[in-house]
Amino acid sequence: MSKTYAKYAVEAPTDVKVAAANAAASQQGEVSNTPEAHDQSYLCPVTVGGQTLNLDFDTGSADLWVYSTLMPTSEQRGHSVYNPDSSSSSNAQSDNSWTIQYSDGSGASGTVYADKVVVGSVTATSQAVEAATSVSSAFIKETHNDGLLGLAFSSINTVQPTQQTTFFDTVKSTLAKPLFTAHLKKGAPGSYDFGYIDTSKYTGSITYAHVDTSNGLWEFTASGYAVGSGSTVATPYDSIADTGTSLLYLPTEIVAAYYGEVNGAMYDSSQGGYTVPCDSNLPDFVAIIGGSRHTVPGSYINYAPISETSCFGGIQANDGIGHSVFGDVFLKSQFVVFDGSNSPRVGFAKQ
Ligand SMILES: CNCc1ccc(Oc2cccnc2)o1
């Protein structure tokens, strides 16, 4: 009603103004996510300027970028693409551009529009939409992936010369609560919720860890680990919660302790990581975070087959990364709260 009055340049009655203002401050919504093969990534339907694309929600980066009609036609094949010219709400930010590199060596670049973006029922009326003009070959073959929606902190958004905000930062002040949650499942659809915590999606209690935002990431300190039924080892390790990374990357000594309990496990330099016999009965991995035990079932650590008998491990070393990465192998055992309040924190509960 508020928009209707505005459309006809008529001042809305006070109660309509107040109701609209209150509604704007209590958005909340749920969007489904669907895993790609081996739970390598999880894709969510998002409407951009009225056009629906399947995006990889990534708490490890802060750019919302999409395949677009600005790309070579051959590279668009098999994808849903954003066409700014067919959106009635797109506004070109012609002075802005972006380029991003991910930890797996893939990347993309392009130009920027402002447009309406809807996730579940949560609406950003003017969100920076980074339209790709070029994407790396690694992306091209992931034909279900039409781009990424970054959910890290806007301080690491790559748009220049005018840095832009993430979808979450754009809508945060209008959400009922300044948070979103990730409910990733093994081999089945899950959800991301914005603005509320759905208590039916976890068991027990949520334990929280303080987040250090200085690197623009959901960065926290894990305080220990255990392998299977083994004793807990108290050792702090700097970590991030990253829905855009497939595996669980840990300090080398923890990785060695884990695979030391697996007959036939080996570091296979030709595969670039640890492998296990596919018929292994793998031990659980327990991370101590926020003073509580968070368990990844051993079966989740048999990530994907390499051959008849050899399988790639879901736990790998964090060498060269600079911190540990709690990626999907870990996150899909948990219900995760990304709390963007004035003292940001991450919460973990058993699904
Ligand atoms: C070959 N992978 C392409 C691709 C899909 C999603 C992403 O993005 C990533 C990759 C690694 C870490 N974080 C985000 O790259």
mmCIF file of C-alpha atoms and ligand atoms in Angstrom:
data_model
loop_
_atom_site.group_PDB
_atom_site.id
_atom_site.type_symbol
_atom_site.label_atom_id
_atom_site.label_comp_id
_atom_site.label_asym_id
_atom_site.label_seq_id
_atom_site.Cartn_x
_atom_site.Cartn_y
_atom_site.Cartn_z
ATOM 1 C CA MET A 1 0.000 0.000 0.000
ATOM 2 C CA SER A 2 2.904 2.267 0.853
ATOM 3 C CA LYS A 3 4.348 1.724 -2.605
ATOM 4 C CA THR A 4 0.933 2.352 -4.213
ATOM 5 C CA TYR A 5 0.547 5.714 -2.515
ATOM 6 C CA ALA A 6 4.105 6.564 -3.589
ATOM 7 C CA LYS A 7 3.405 5.431 -7.157
ATOM 8 C CA TYR A 8 0.579 7.991 -7.415
ATOM 9 C CA ALA A 9 2.553 10.626 -5.485
ATOM 10 C CA VAL A 10 -0.019 10.658 -2.701
ATOM 11 C CA GLU A 11 1.107 10.910 0.927
ATOM 12 C CA ALA A 12 0.230 7.608 2.622
ATOM 13 C CA PRO A 13 -1.938 7.689 5.762
ATOM 14 C CA THR A 14 0.178 7.498 8.938
ATOM 15 C CA ASP A 15 -0.901 3.981 9.846
ATOM 16 C CA VAL A 16 0.154 2.757 6.381
ATOM 17 C CA LYS A 17 3.531 4.496 6.768
ATOM 18 C CA VAL A 18 4.065 2.992 10.234
ATOM 19 C CA ALA A 19 2.970 -0.476 9.158
ATOM 20 C CA ALA A 20 5.304 -0.356 6.152
ATOM 21 C CA ALA A 21 8.189 0.819 8.314
ATOM 22 C CA ASN A 22 7.582 -1.975 10.825
ATOM 23 C CA ALA A 23 7.291 -4.540 8.036
ATOM 24 C CA ALA A 24 10.554 -3.348 6.568
ATOM 25 C CA ALA A 25 12.319 -3.982 9.893
ATOM 26 C CA SER A 26 11.140 -7.557 10.291
ATOM 27 C CA GLN A 27 11.944 -9.362 7.072
ATOM 28 C CA GLN A 28 12.656 -13.062 7.420
ATOM 29 C CA GLY A 29 12.802 -15.849 4.885
ATOM 30 C CA GLU A 30 14.004 -19.305 3.946
ATOM 31 C CA VAL A 31 15.610 -20.498 0.713
ATOM 32 C CA SER A 32 16.352 -24.107 -0.197
ATOM 33 C CA ASN A 33 19.855 -25.286 -1.059
ATOM 34 C CA THR A 34 20.606 -28.330 -3.203
ATOM 35 C CA PRO A 35 23.945 -30.161 -3.195
ATOM 36 C CA GLU A 36 25.955 -30.765 -6.339
ATOM 37 C CA ALA A 37 27.723 -34.125 -6.790
ATOM 38 C CA HIS A 38 29.669 -35.253 -3.677
ATOM 39 C CA ASP A 39 28.229 -32.217 -1.841
ATOM 40 C CA GLN A 40 30.971 -30.221 -3.603
ATOM 41 C CA SER A 41 28.791 -27.099 -3.396
ATOM 42 C CA TYR A 42 25.206 -26.173 -2.557
ATOM 43 C CA LEU A 43 23.101 -24.057 -4.913
ATOM 44 C CA CYS A 44 20.117 -21.823 -4.078
ATOM 45 C CA PRO A 45 17.489 -20.215 -6.375
ATOM 46 C CA VAL A 46 17.759 -16.408 -6.275
ATOM 47 C CA THR A 47 15.778 -13.895 -8.363
ATOM 48 C CA VAL A 48 17.868 -11.039 -9.762
ATOM 49 C CA GLY A 49 15.834 -8.395 -11.555
ATOM 50 C CA GLY A 50 13.016 -10.937 -11.825
ATOM 51 C CA GLN A 51 15.289 -13.595 -13.341
ATOM 52 C CA THR A 52 15.947 -16.809 -11.368
ATOM 53 C CA LEU A 53 19.538 -18.086 -11.136
ATOM 54 C CA ASN A 54 21.054 -20.862 -9.002
ATOM 55 C CA LEU A 55 23.809 -19.369 -6.838
ATOM 56 C CA ASP A 56 26.450 -20.853 -4.535
ATOM 57 C CA PHE A 57 26.072 -19.122 -1.134
ATOM 58 C CA ASP A 58 29.620 -18.560 0.079
ATOM 59 C CA THR A 59 30.394 -17.370 3.622
ATOM 60 C CA GLY A 60 34.065 -17.243 2.522
ATOM 61 C CA SER A 61 33.682 -14.361 0.054
ATOM 62 C CA ALA A 62 31.740 -11.094 -0.245
ATOM 63 C CA ASP A 63 30.786 -10.640 -3.912
ATOM 64 C CA LEU A 64 27.382 -11.416 -5.427
ATOM 65 C CA TRP A 65 28.290 -12.209 -9.013
ATOM 66 C CA VAL A 66 26.250 -13.861 -11.750
ATOM 67 C CA TYR A 67 26.634 -15.318 -15.198
ATOM 68 C CA SER A 68 25.365 -12.677 -17.608
ATOM 69 C CA THR A 69 24.532 -11.880 -21.216
ATOM 70 C CA LEU A 70 27.743 -9.807 -21.229
ATOM 71 C CA MET A 71 29.759 -13.068 -21.411
ATOM 72 C CA PRO A 72 30.737 -14.810 -24.636
ATOM 73 C CA THR A 73 27.708 -16.797 -25.793
ATOM 74 C CA SER A 74 29.650 -20.055 -25.704
ATOM 75 C CA GLU A 75 30.464 -19.559 -22.003
ATOM 76 C CA GLN A 76 26.794 -18.901 -21.177
ATOM 77 C CA ARG A 77 25.709 -22.281 -22.586
ATOM 78 C CA GLY A 78 23.981 -24.520 -20.034
ATOM 79 C CA HIS A 79 23.600 -21.702 -17.507
ATOM 80 C CA SER A 80 20.818 -19.366 -16.415
ATOM 81 C CA VAL A 81 22.184 -15.884 -17.037
ATOM 82 C CA TYR A 82 21.332 -12.365 -15.852
ATOM 83 C CA ASN A 83 20.293 -10.011 -18.624
ATOM 84 C CA PRO A 84 20.336 -6.474 -17.204
ATOM 85 C CA ASP A 85 18.658 -5.140 -20.342
ATOM 86 C CA SER A 86 15.569 -7.290 -19.744
ATOM 87 C CA SER A 87 15.260 -6.215 -16.099
ATOM 88 C CA SER A 88 12.934 -3.276 -15.457
ATOM 89 C CA SER A 89 14.829 -2.469 -12.246
ATOM 90 C CA SER A 90 18.500 -2.627 -13.276
ATOM 91 C CA ASN A 91 20.735 0.427 -12.985
ATOM 92 C CA ALA A 92 24.238 0.235 -14.461
ATOM 93 C CA GLN A 93 27.085 1.266 -12.124
ATOM 94 C CA SER A 94 29.281 2.026 -15.139
ATOM 95 C CA ASP A 95 32.279 3.301 -13.139
ATOM 96 C CA ASN A 96 32.514 0.103 -11.103
ATOM 97 C CA SER A 97 34.158 -3.237 -11.928
ATOM 98 C CA TRP A 98 35.191 -6.364 -10.044
ATOM 99 C CA THR A 99 37.575 -9.294 -10.223
ATOM 100 C CA ILE A 100 37.766 -12.196 -7.797
ATOM 101 C CA GLN A 101 40.058 -15.209 -7.254
ATOM 102 C CA TYR A 102 39.059 -18.190 -5.103
ATOM 103 C CA SER A 103 41.288 -20.535 -3.110
ATOM 104 C CA ASP A 104 40.794 -23.333 -5.670
ATOM 105 C CA GLY A 105 42.355 -21.160 -8.378
ATOM 106 C CA SER A 106 39.069 -20.334 -10.086
ATOM 107 C CA GLY A 107 37.943 -16.777 -10.679
ATOM 108 C CA ALA A 108 35.693 -14.327 -12.506
ATOM 109 C CA SER A 109 35.436 -10.616 -13.381
ATOM 110 C CA GLY A 110 33.008 -8.123 -14.853
ATOM 111 C CA THR A 111 30.945 -4.980 -14.354
ATOM 112 C CA VAL A 112 28.282 -3.928 -11.847
ATOM 113 C CA TYR A 113 24.544 -3.158 -11.755
ATOM 114 C CA ALA A 114 22.149 -2.334 -8.938
ATOM 115 C CA ASP A 115 19.001 -4.421 -9.085
ATOM 116 C CA LYS A 116 16.306 -6.065 -6.978
ATOM 117 C CA VAL A 117 17.455 -9.354 -5.432
ATOM 118 C CA VAL A 118 15.093 -11.740 -3.647
ATOM 119 C CA VAL A 119 16.284 -14.694 -1.507
ATOM 120 C CA GLY A 120 13.360 -16.741 -0.201
ATOM 121 C CA SER A 121 11.043 -13.873 0.689
ATOM 122 C CA VAL A 122 13.794 -11.479 1.786
ATOM 123 C CA THR A 123 14.133 -8.586 -0.636
ATOM 124 C CA ALA A 124 17.015 -6.213 -1.287
ATOM 125 C CA THR A 125 15.458 -3.495 -3.428
ATOM 126 C CA SER A 126 18.830 -2.212 -4.637
ATOM 127 C CA GLN A 127 21.624 -4.777 -4.377
ATOM 128 C CA ALA A 128 24.992 -4.640 -6.165
ATOM 129 C CA VAL A 129 24.803 -7.376 -8.802
ATOM 130 C CA GLU A 130 28.213 -8.121 -10.281
ATOM 131 C CA ALA A 131 27.594 -9.214 -13.866
ATOM 132 C CA ALA A 132 30.363 -11.447 -15.187
ATOM 133 C CA THR A 133 32.020 -10.675 -18.493
ATOM 134 C CA SER A 134 34.527 -13.488 -17.986
ATOM 135 C CA VAL A 135 34.738 -16.607 -15.778
ATOM 136 C CA SER A 136 37.571 -19.151 -15.449
ATOM 137 C CA SER A 137 37.339 -22.536 -17.127
ATOM 138 C CA ALA A 138 36.794 -24.309 -13.785
ATOM 139 C CA PHE A 139 33.418 -22.559 -13.528
ATOM 140 C CA ILE A 140 32.283 -23.176 -17.085
ATOM 141 C CA LYS A 141 31.951 -26.918 -16.581
ATOM 142 C CA GLU A 142 29.913 -26.514 -13.379
ATOM 143 C CA THR A 143 26.762 -26.020 -15.463
ATOM 144 C CA HIS A 144 24.321 -25.775 -12.535
ATOM 145 C CA ASN A 145 26.304 -22.980 -10.888
ATOM 146 C CA ASP A 146 25.170 -19.559 -12.169
ATOM 147 C CA GLY A 147 27.320 -17.528 -9.785
ATOM 148 C CA LEU A 148 28.079 -16.877 -6.139
ATOM 149 C CA LEU A 149 26.311 -14.965 -3.391
ATOM 150 C CA GLY A 150 28.969 -13.881 -0.915
ATOM 151 C CA LEU A 151 28.060 -13.898 2.795
ATOM 152 C CA ALA A 152 31.402 -12.884 4.318
ATOM 153 C CA PHE A 153 31.912 -9.285 5.490
ATOM 154 C CA SER A 154 31.613 -6.444 2.981
ATOM 155 C CA SER A 155 35.156 -5.255 3.856
ATOM 156 C CA ILE A 156 36.473 -7.867 1.384
ATOM 157 C CA ASN A 157 34.072 -7.088 -1.466
ATOM 158 C CA THR A 158 36.202 -6.646 -4.615
ATOM 159 C CA VAL A 159 34.223 -3.917 -6.446
ATOM 160 C CA GLN A 160 36.343 -0.876 -7.357
ATOM 161 C CA PRO A 161 36.463 2.105 -7.072
ATOM 162 C CA THR A 162 33.308 2.005 -4.871
ATOM 163 C CA GLN A 163 33.188 -1.119 -2.669
ATOM 164 C CA GLN A 164 29.702 -2.664 -2.394
ATOM 165 C CA THR A 165 27.835 -4.536 0.359
ATOM 166 C CA THR A 166 26.870 -8.200 0.464
ATOM 167 C CA PHE A 167 23.214 -9.207 0.225
ATOM 168 C CA PHE A 168 23.219 -9.895 3.984
ATOM 169 C CA ASP A 169 24.716 -6.495 4.824
ATOM 170 C CA THR A 170 22.283 -4.791 2.422
ATOM 171 C CA VAL A 171 19.196 -6.289 4.130
ATOM 172 C CA LYS A 172 20.567 -6.764 7.682
ATOM 173 C CA SER A 173 18.888 -3.666 9.171
ATOM 174 C CA THR A 174 15.514 -4.837 7.796
ATOM 175 C CA LEU A 175 15.741 -8.360 9.211
ATOM 176 C CA ALA A 176 13.851 -9.390 12.344
ATOM 177 C CA LYS A 177 17.253 -10.509 13.735
ATOM 178 C CA PRO A 178 20.654 -9.561 12.190
ATOM 179 C CA LEU A 179 21.625 -13.149 11.412
ATOM 180 C CA PHE A 180 21.354 -15.987 8.922
ATOM 181 C CA THR A 181 21.646 -19.740 9.407
ATOM 182 C CA ALA A 182 23.037 -22.552 7.258
ATOM 183 C CA HIS A 183 21.447 -25.988 7.279
ATOM 184 C CA LEU A 184 23.504 -28.044 4.801
ATOM 185 C CA LYS A 185 22.736 -31.762 4.557
ATOM 186 C CA LYS A 186 24.705 -34.751 3.247
ATOM 187 C CA GLY A 187 23.320 -35.629 -0.184
ATOM 188 C CA ALA A 188 19.953 -33.924 0.336
ATOM 189 C CA PRO A 189 18.417 -30.451 0.058
ATOM 190 C CA GLY A 190 18.720 -28.152 3.059
ATOM 191 C CA SER A 191 18.143 -24.450 3.611
ATOM 192 C CA TYR A 192 19.505 -21.020 4.464
ATOM 193 C CA ASP A 193 17.298 -18.878 6.723
ATOM 194 C CA PHE A 194 17.587 -15.102 7.060
ATOM 195 C CA GLY A 195 16.409 -13.113 10.099
ATOM 196 C CA TYR A 196 15.416 -15.960 12.410
ATOM 197 C CA ILE A 197 16.534 -19.211 14.029
ATOM 198 C CA ASP A 198 14.316 -22.224 13.253
ATOM 199 C CA THR A 199 14.590 -24.350 16.382
ATOM 200 C CA SER A 200 13.178 -27.388 14.529
ATOM 201 C CA LYS A 201 16.385 -27.632 12.473
ATOM 202 C CA TYR A 202 18.714 -28.712 15.295
ATOM 203 C CA THR A 203 18.871 -30.752 18.476
ATOM 204 C CA GLY A 204 20.382 -29.798 21.807
ATOM 205 C CA SER A 205 21.767 -26.299 22.261
ATOM 206 C CA ILE A 206 23.706 -23.882 20.076
ATOM 207 C CA THR A 207 27.204 -23.057 21.310
ATOM 208 C CA TYR A 208 28.762 -19.840 20.065
ATOM 209 C CA ALA A 209 32.285 -18.693 19.362
ATOM 210 C CA HIS A 210 33.404 -15.053 19.050
ATOM 211 C CA VAL A 211 34.199 -13.961 15.474
ATOM 212 C CA ASP A 212 37.222 -11.796 14.589
ATOM 213 C CA THR A 213 36.141 -9.816 11.500
ATOM 214 C CA SER A 214 39.553 -8.209 10.804
ATOM 215 C CA ASN A 215 40.081 -10.402 7.710
ATOM 216 C CA GLY A 216 36.464 -9.977 6.576
ATOM 217 C CA LEU A 217 35.748 -13.644 7.349
ATOM 218 C CA TRP A 218 33.668 -15.618 9.867
ATOM 219 C CA GLU A 219 36.907 -16.352 11.729
ATOM 220 C CA PHE A 220 37.002 -18.015 15.142
ATOM 221 C CA THR A 221 39.335 -20.148 17.267
ATOM 222 C CA ALA A 222 38.635 -23.842 17.695
ATOM 223 C CA SER A 223 40.096 -25.061 20.994
ATOM 224 C CA GLY A 224 40.789 -28.739 20.407
ATOM 225 C CA TYR A 225 39.925 -31.991 18.658
ATOM 226 C CA ALA A 226 39.482 -35.732 19.096
ATOM 227 C CA VAL A 227 39.720 -38.647 16.660
ATOM 228 C CA GLY A 228 36.996 -41.254 17.045
ATOM 229 C CA SER A 229 36.695 -42.361 20.676
ATOM 230 C CA GLY A 230 40.185 -41.025 21.426
ATOM 231 C CA SER A 231 40.969 -38.486 24.109
ATOM 232 C CA THR A 232 40.444 -34.793 23.496
ATOM 233 C CA VAL A 233 43.558 -32.835 22.562
ATOM 234 C CA ALA A 234 43.437 -29.208 23.739
ATOM 235 C CA THR A 235 45.105 -27.055 21.080
ATOM 236 C CA PRO A 236 43.826 -23.761 19.642
ATOM 237 C CA TYR A 237 43.578 -23.412 15.859
ATOM 238 C CA ASP A 238 42.464 -20.320 13.951
ATOM 239 C CA SER A 239 39.562 -21.276 11.672
ATOM 240 C CA ILE A 240 36.856 -19.929 9.358
ATOM 241 C CA ALA A 241 33.330 -21.196 8.650
ATOM 242 C CA ASP A 242 33.157 -21.376 4.856
ATOM 243 C CA THR A 243 30.088 -22.735 3.044
ATOM 244 C CA GLY A 244 31.854 -22.128 -0.306
ATOM 245 C CA THR A 245 34.657 -24.610 0.415
ATOM 246 C CA SER A 246 33.895 -28.329 0.008
ATOM 247 C CA LEU A 247 36.349 -29.951 2.427
ATOM 248 C CA LEU A 248 37.600 -29.616 6.027
ATOM 249 C CA TYR A 249 41.158 -28.176 6.062
ATOM 250 C CA LEU A 250 43.045 -28.567 9.379
ATOM 251 C CA PRO A 251 46.572 -28.128 10.790
ATOM 252 C CA THR A 252 48.962 -30.809 9.498
ATOM 253 C CA GLU A 253 49.496 -32.389 12.932
ATOM 254 C CA ILE A 254 45.732 -32.860 13.398
ATOM 255 C CA VAL A 255 45.388 -34.317 9.893
ATOM 256 C CA ALA A 256 48.274 -36.733 10.559
ATOM 257 C CA ALA A 257 46.698 -37.767 13.882
ATOM 258 C CA TYR A 258 43.400 -38.445 12.104
ATOM 259 C CA TYR A 259 44.732 -40.515 9.189
ATOM 260 C CA GLY A 260 47.159 -42.281 11.532
ATOM 261 C CA GLU A 261 44.054 -44.088 12.799
ATOM 262 C CA VAL A 262 43.043 -45.267 9.306
ATOM 263 C CA ASN A 263 44.618 -48.450 7.890
ATOM 264 C CA GLY A 264 45.763 -47.813 4.322
ATOM 265 C CA ALA A 265 45.399 -44.039 4.494
ATOM 266 C CA MET A 266 48.196 -42.224 2.679
ATOM 267 C CA TYR A 267 49.256 -38.858 1.380
ATOM 268 C CA ASP A 268 49.065 -39.334 -2.401
ATOM 269 C CA SER A 269 51.044 -36.527 -4.053
ATOM 270 C CA SER A 270 49.582 -37.471 -7.454
ATOM 271 C CA GLN A 271 46.122 -36.652 -6.042
ATOM 272 C CA GLY A 272 47.366 -33.681 -4.020
ATOM 273 C CA GLY A 273 46.017 -34.964 -0.737
ATOM 274 C CA TYR A 274 45.245 -37.811 1.642
ATOM 275 C CA THR A 275 43.382 -40.827 0.298
ATOM 276 C CA VAL A 276 41.759 -43.730 2.155
ATOM 277 C CA PRO A 277 40.644 -47.220 1.110
ATOM 278 C CA CYS A 278 37.012 -46.795 0.012
ATOM 279 C CA ASP A 279 35.911 -49.643 2.294
ATOM 280 C CA SER A 280 37.454 -48.004 5.396
ATOM 281 C CA ASN A 281 35.346 -47.720 8.516
ATOM 282 C CA LEU A 282 36.486 -44.151 9.172
ATOM 283 C CA PRO A 283 36.616 -42.665 12.691
ATOM 284 C CA ASP A 284 34.511 -39.611 13.530
ATOM 285 C CA PHE A 285 36.305 -36.255 13.784
ATOM 286 C CA VAL A 286 35.399 -34.101 16.784
ATOM 287 C CA ALA A 287 36.103 -30.351 16.816
ATOM 288 C CA ILE A 288 35.942 -28.516 20.132
ATOM 289 C CA ILE A 289 34.350 -25.110 19.453
ATOM 290 C CA GLY A 290 32.764 -22.787 21.999
ATOM 291 C CA GLY A 291 33.639 -25.341 24.681
ATOM 292 C CA SER A 292 31.488 -28.070 23.104
ATOM 293 C CA ARG A 293 32.152 -31.167 21.011
ATOM 294 C CA HIS A 294 31.030 -30.979 17.364
ATOM 295 C CA THR A 295 31.221 -34.339 15.609
ATOM 296 C CA VAL A 296 31.670 -35.078 11.915
ATOM 297 C CA PRO A 297 30.591 -38.694 11.256
ATOM 298 C CA GLY A 298 33.439 -40.784 9.850
ATOM 299 C CA SER A 299 31.366 -41.577 6.749
ATOM 300 C CA TYR A 300 31.418 -37.861 5.794
ATOM 301 C CA ILE A 301 35.224 -38.080 5.576
ATOM 302 C CA ASN A 302 35.060 -40.538 2.686
ATOM 303 C CA TYR A 303 34.593 -37.650 0.260
ATOM 304 C CA ALA A 304 34.616 -39.114 -3.252
ATOM 305 C CA PRO A 305 35.997 -42.101 -5.182
ATOM 306 C CA ILE A 306 39.224 -41.738 -7.147
ATOM 307 C CA SER A 307 39.310 -45.354 -8.333
ATOM 308 C CA GLU A 308 37.639 -48.685 -7.475
ATOM 309 C CA THR A 309 39.501 -48.872 -4.199
ATOM 310 C CA SER A 310 40.910 -45.400 -3.446
ATOM 311 C CA CYS A 311 38.790 -42.538 -2.091
ATOM 312 C CA PHE A 312 39.717 -38.893 -1.484
ATOM 313 C CA GLY A 313 39.695 -37.802 2.152
ATOM 314 C CA GLY A 314 37.273 -35.092 3.311
ATOM 315 C CA ILE A 315 39.902 -33.856 5.797
ATOM 316 C CA GLN A 316 42.997 -32.274 4.234
ATOM 317 C CA ALA A 317 45.922 -30.146 5.442
ATOM 318 C CA ASN A 318 45.546 -26.359 5.634
ATOM 319 C CA ASP A 319 49.144 -25.756 4.436
ATOM 320 C CA GLY A 320 49.458 -22.412 2.668
ATOM 321 C CA ILE A 321 45.913 -21.271 3.510
ATOM 322 C CA GLY A 322 46.845 -19.418 6.713
ATOM 323 C CA HIS A 323 43.979 -20.781 8.792
ATOM 324 C CA SER A 324 41.788 -23.875 9.047
ATOM 325 C CA VAL A 325 38.662 -24.021 6.908
ATOM 326 C CA PHE A 326 35.468 -25.595 8.218
ATOM 327 C CA GLY A 327 33.946 -26.272 4.822
ATOM 328 C CA ASP A 328 30.925 -28.332 3.786
ATOM 329 C CA VAL A 329 32.325 -31.689 5.025
ATOM 330 C CA PHE A 330 32.060 -30.224 8.540
ATOM 331 C CA LEU A 331 29.159 -27.804 8.094
ATOM 332 C CA LYS A 332 26.784 -30.500 6.811
ATOM 333 C CA SER A 333 26.927 -32.166 10.240
ATOM 334 C CA GLN A 334 25.847 -28.949 11.976
ATOM 335 C CA PHE A 335 23.176 -26.279 12.146
ATOM 336 C CA VAL A 336 25.201 -23.053 11.893
ATOM 337 C CA VAL A 337 24.217 -19.542 13.020
ATOM 338 C CA PHE A 338 26.051 -16.587 11.435
ATOM 339 C CA ASP A 339 25.264 -13.786 13.891
ATOM 340 C CA GLY A 340 25.951 -10.361 12.343
ATOM 341 C CA SER A 341 25.078 -8.341 15.451
ATOM 342 C CA ASN A 342 27.420 -5.723 16.902
ATOM 343 C CA SER A 343 29.513 -8.561 18.366
ATOM 344 C CA PRO A 344 29.547 -11.089 15.519
ATOM 345 C CA ARG A 345 29.714 -14.767 16.429
ATOM 346 C CA VAL A 346 29.163 -18.194 14.896
ATOM 347 C CA GLY A 347 26.968 -20.792 16.574
ATOM 348 C CA PHE A 348 27.009 -24.549 16.057
ATOM 349 C CA ALA A 349 24.428 -27.155 17.009
ATOM 350 C CA LYS A 350 23.985 -30.812 16.117
ATOM 351 C CA GLN A 351 21.468 -31.270 13.248
HETATM 352 C C1 LIG B 1 36.117 -25.381 -9.635
HETATM 353 N N1 LIG B 1 35.373 -24.630 -8.640
HETATM 354 C C2 LIG B 1 34.744 -23.406 -9.173
HETATM 355 C C3 LIG B 1 34.059 -22.807 -8.010
HETATM 356 C C4 LIG B 1 32.780 -23.032 -7.615
HETATM 357 C C5 LIG B 1 32.594 -22.250 -6.460
HETATM 358 C C6 LIG B 1 33.773 -21.604 -6.239
HETATM 359 O O1 LIG B 1 34.034 -20.715 -5.281
HETATM 360 C C7 LIG B 1 34.894 -21.056 -4.261
HETATM 361 C C8 LIG B 1 35.908 -21.975 -4.420
HETATM 362 C C9 LIG B 1 36.753 -22.231 -3.317
HETATM 363 C C10 LIG B 1 36.528 -21.540 -2.136
HETATM 364 N N2 LIG B 1 35.524 -20.660 -2.025
HETATM 365 C C11 LIG B 1 34.703 -20.406 -3.067
HETATM 366 O O2 LIG B 1 34.683 -21.951 -7.178
#
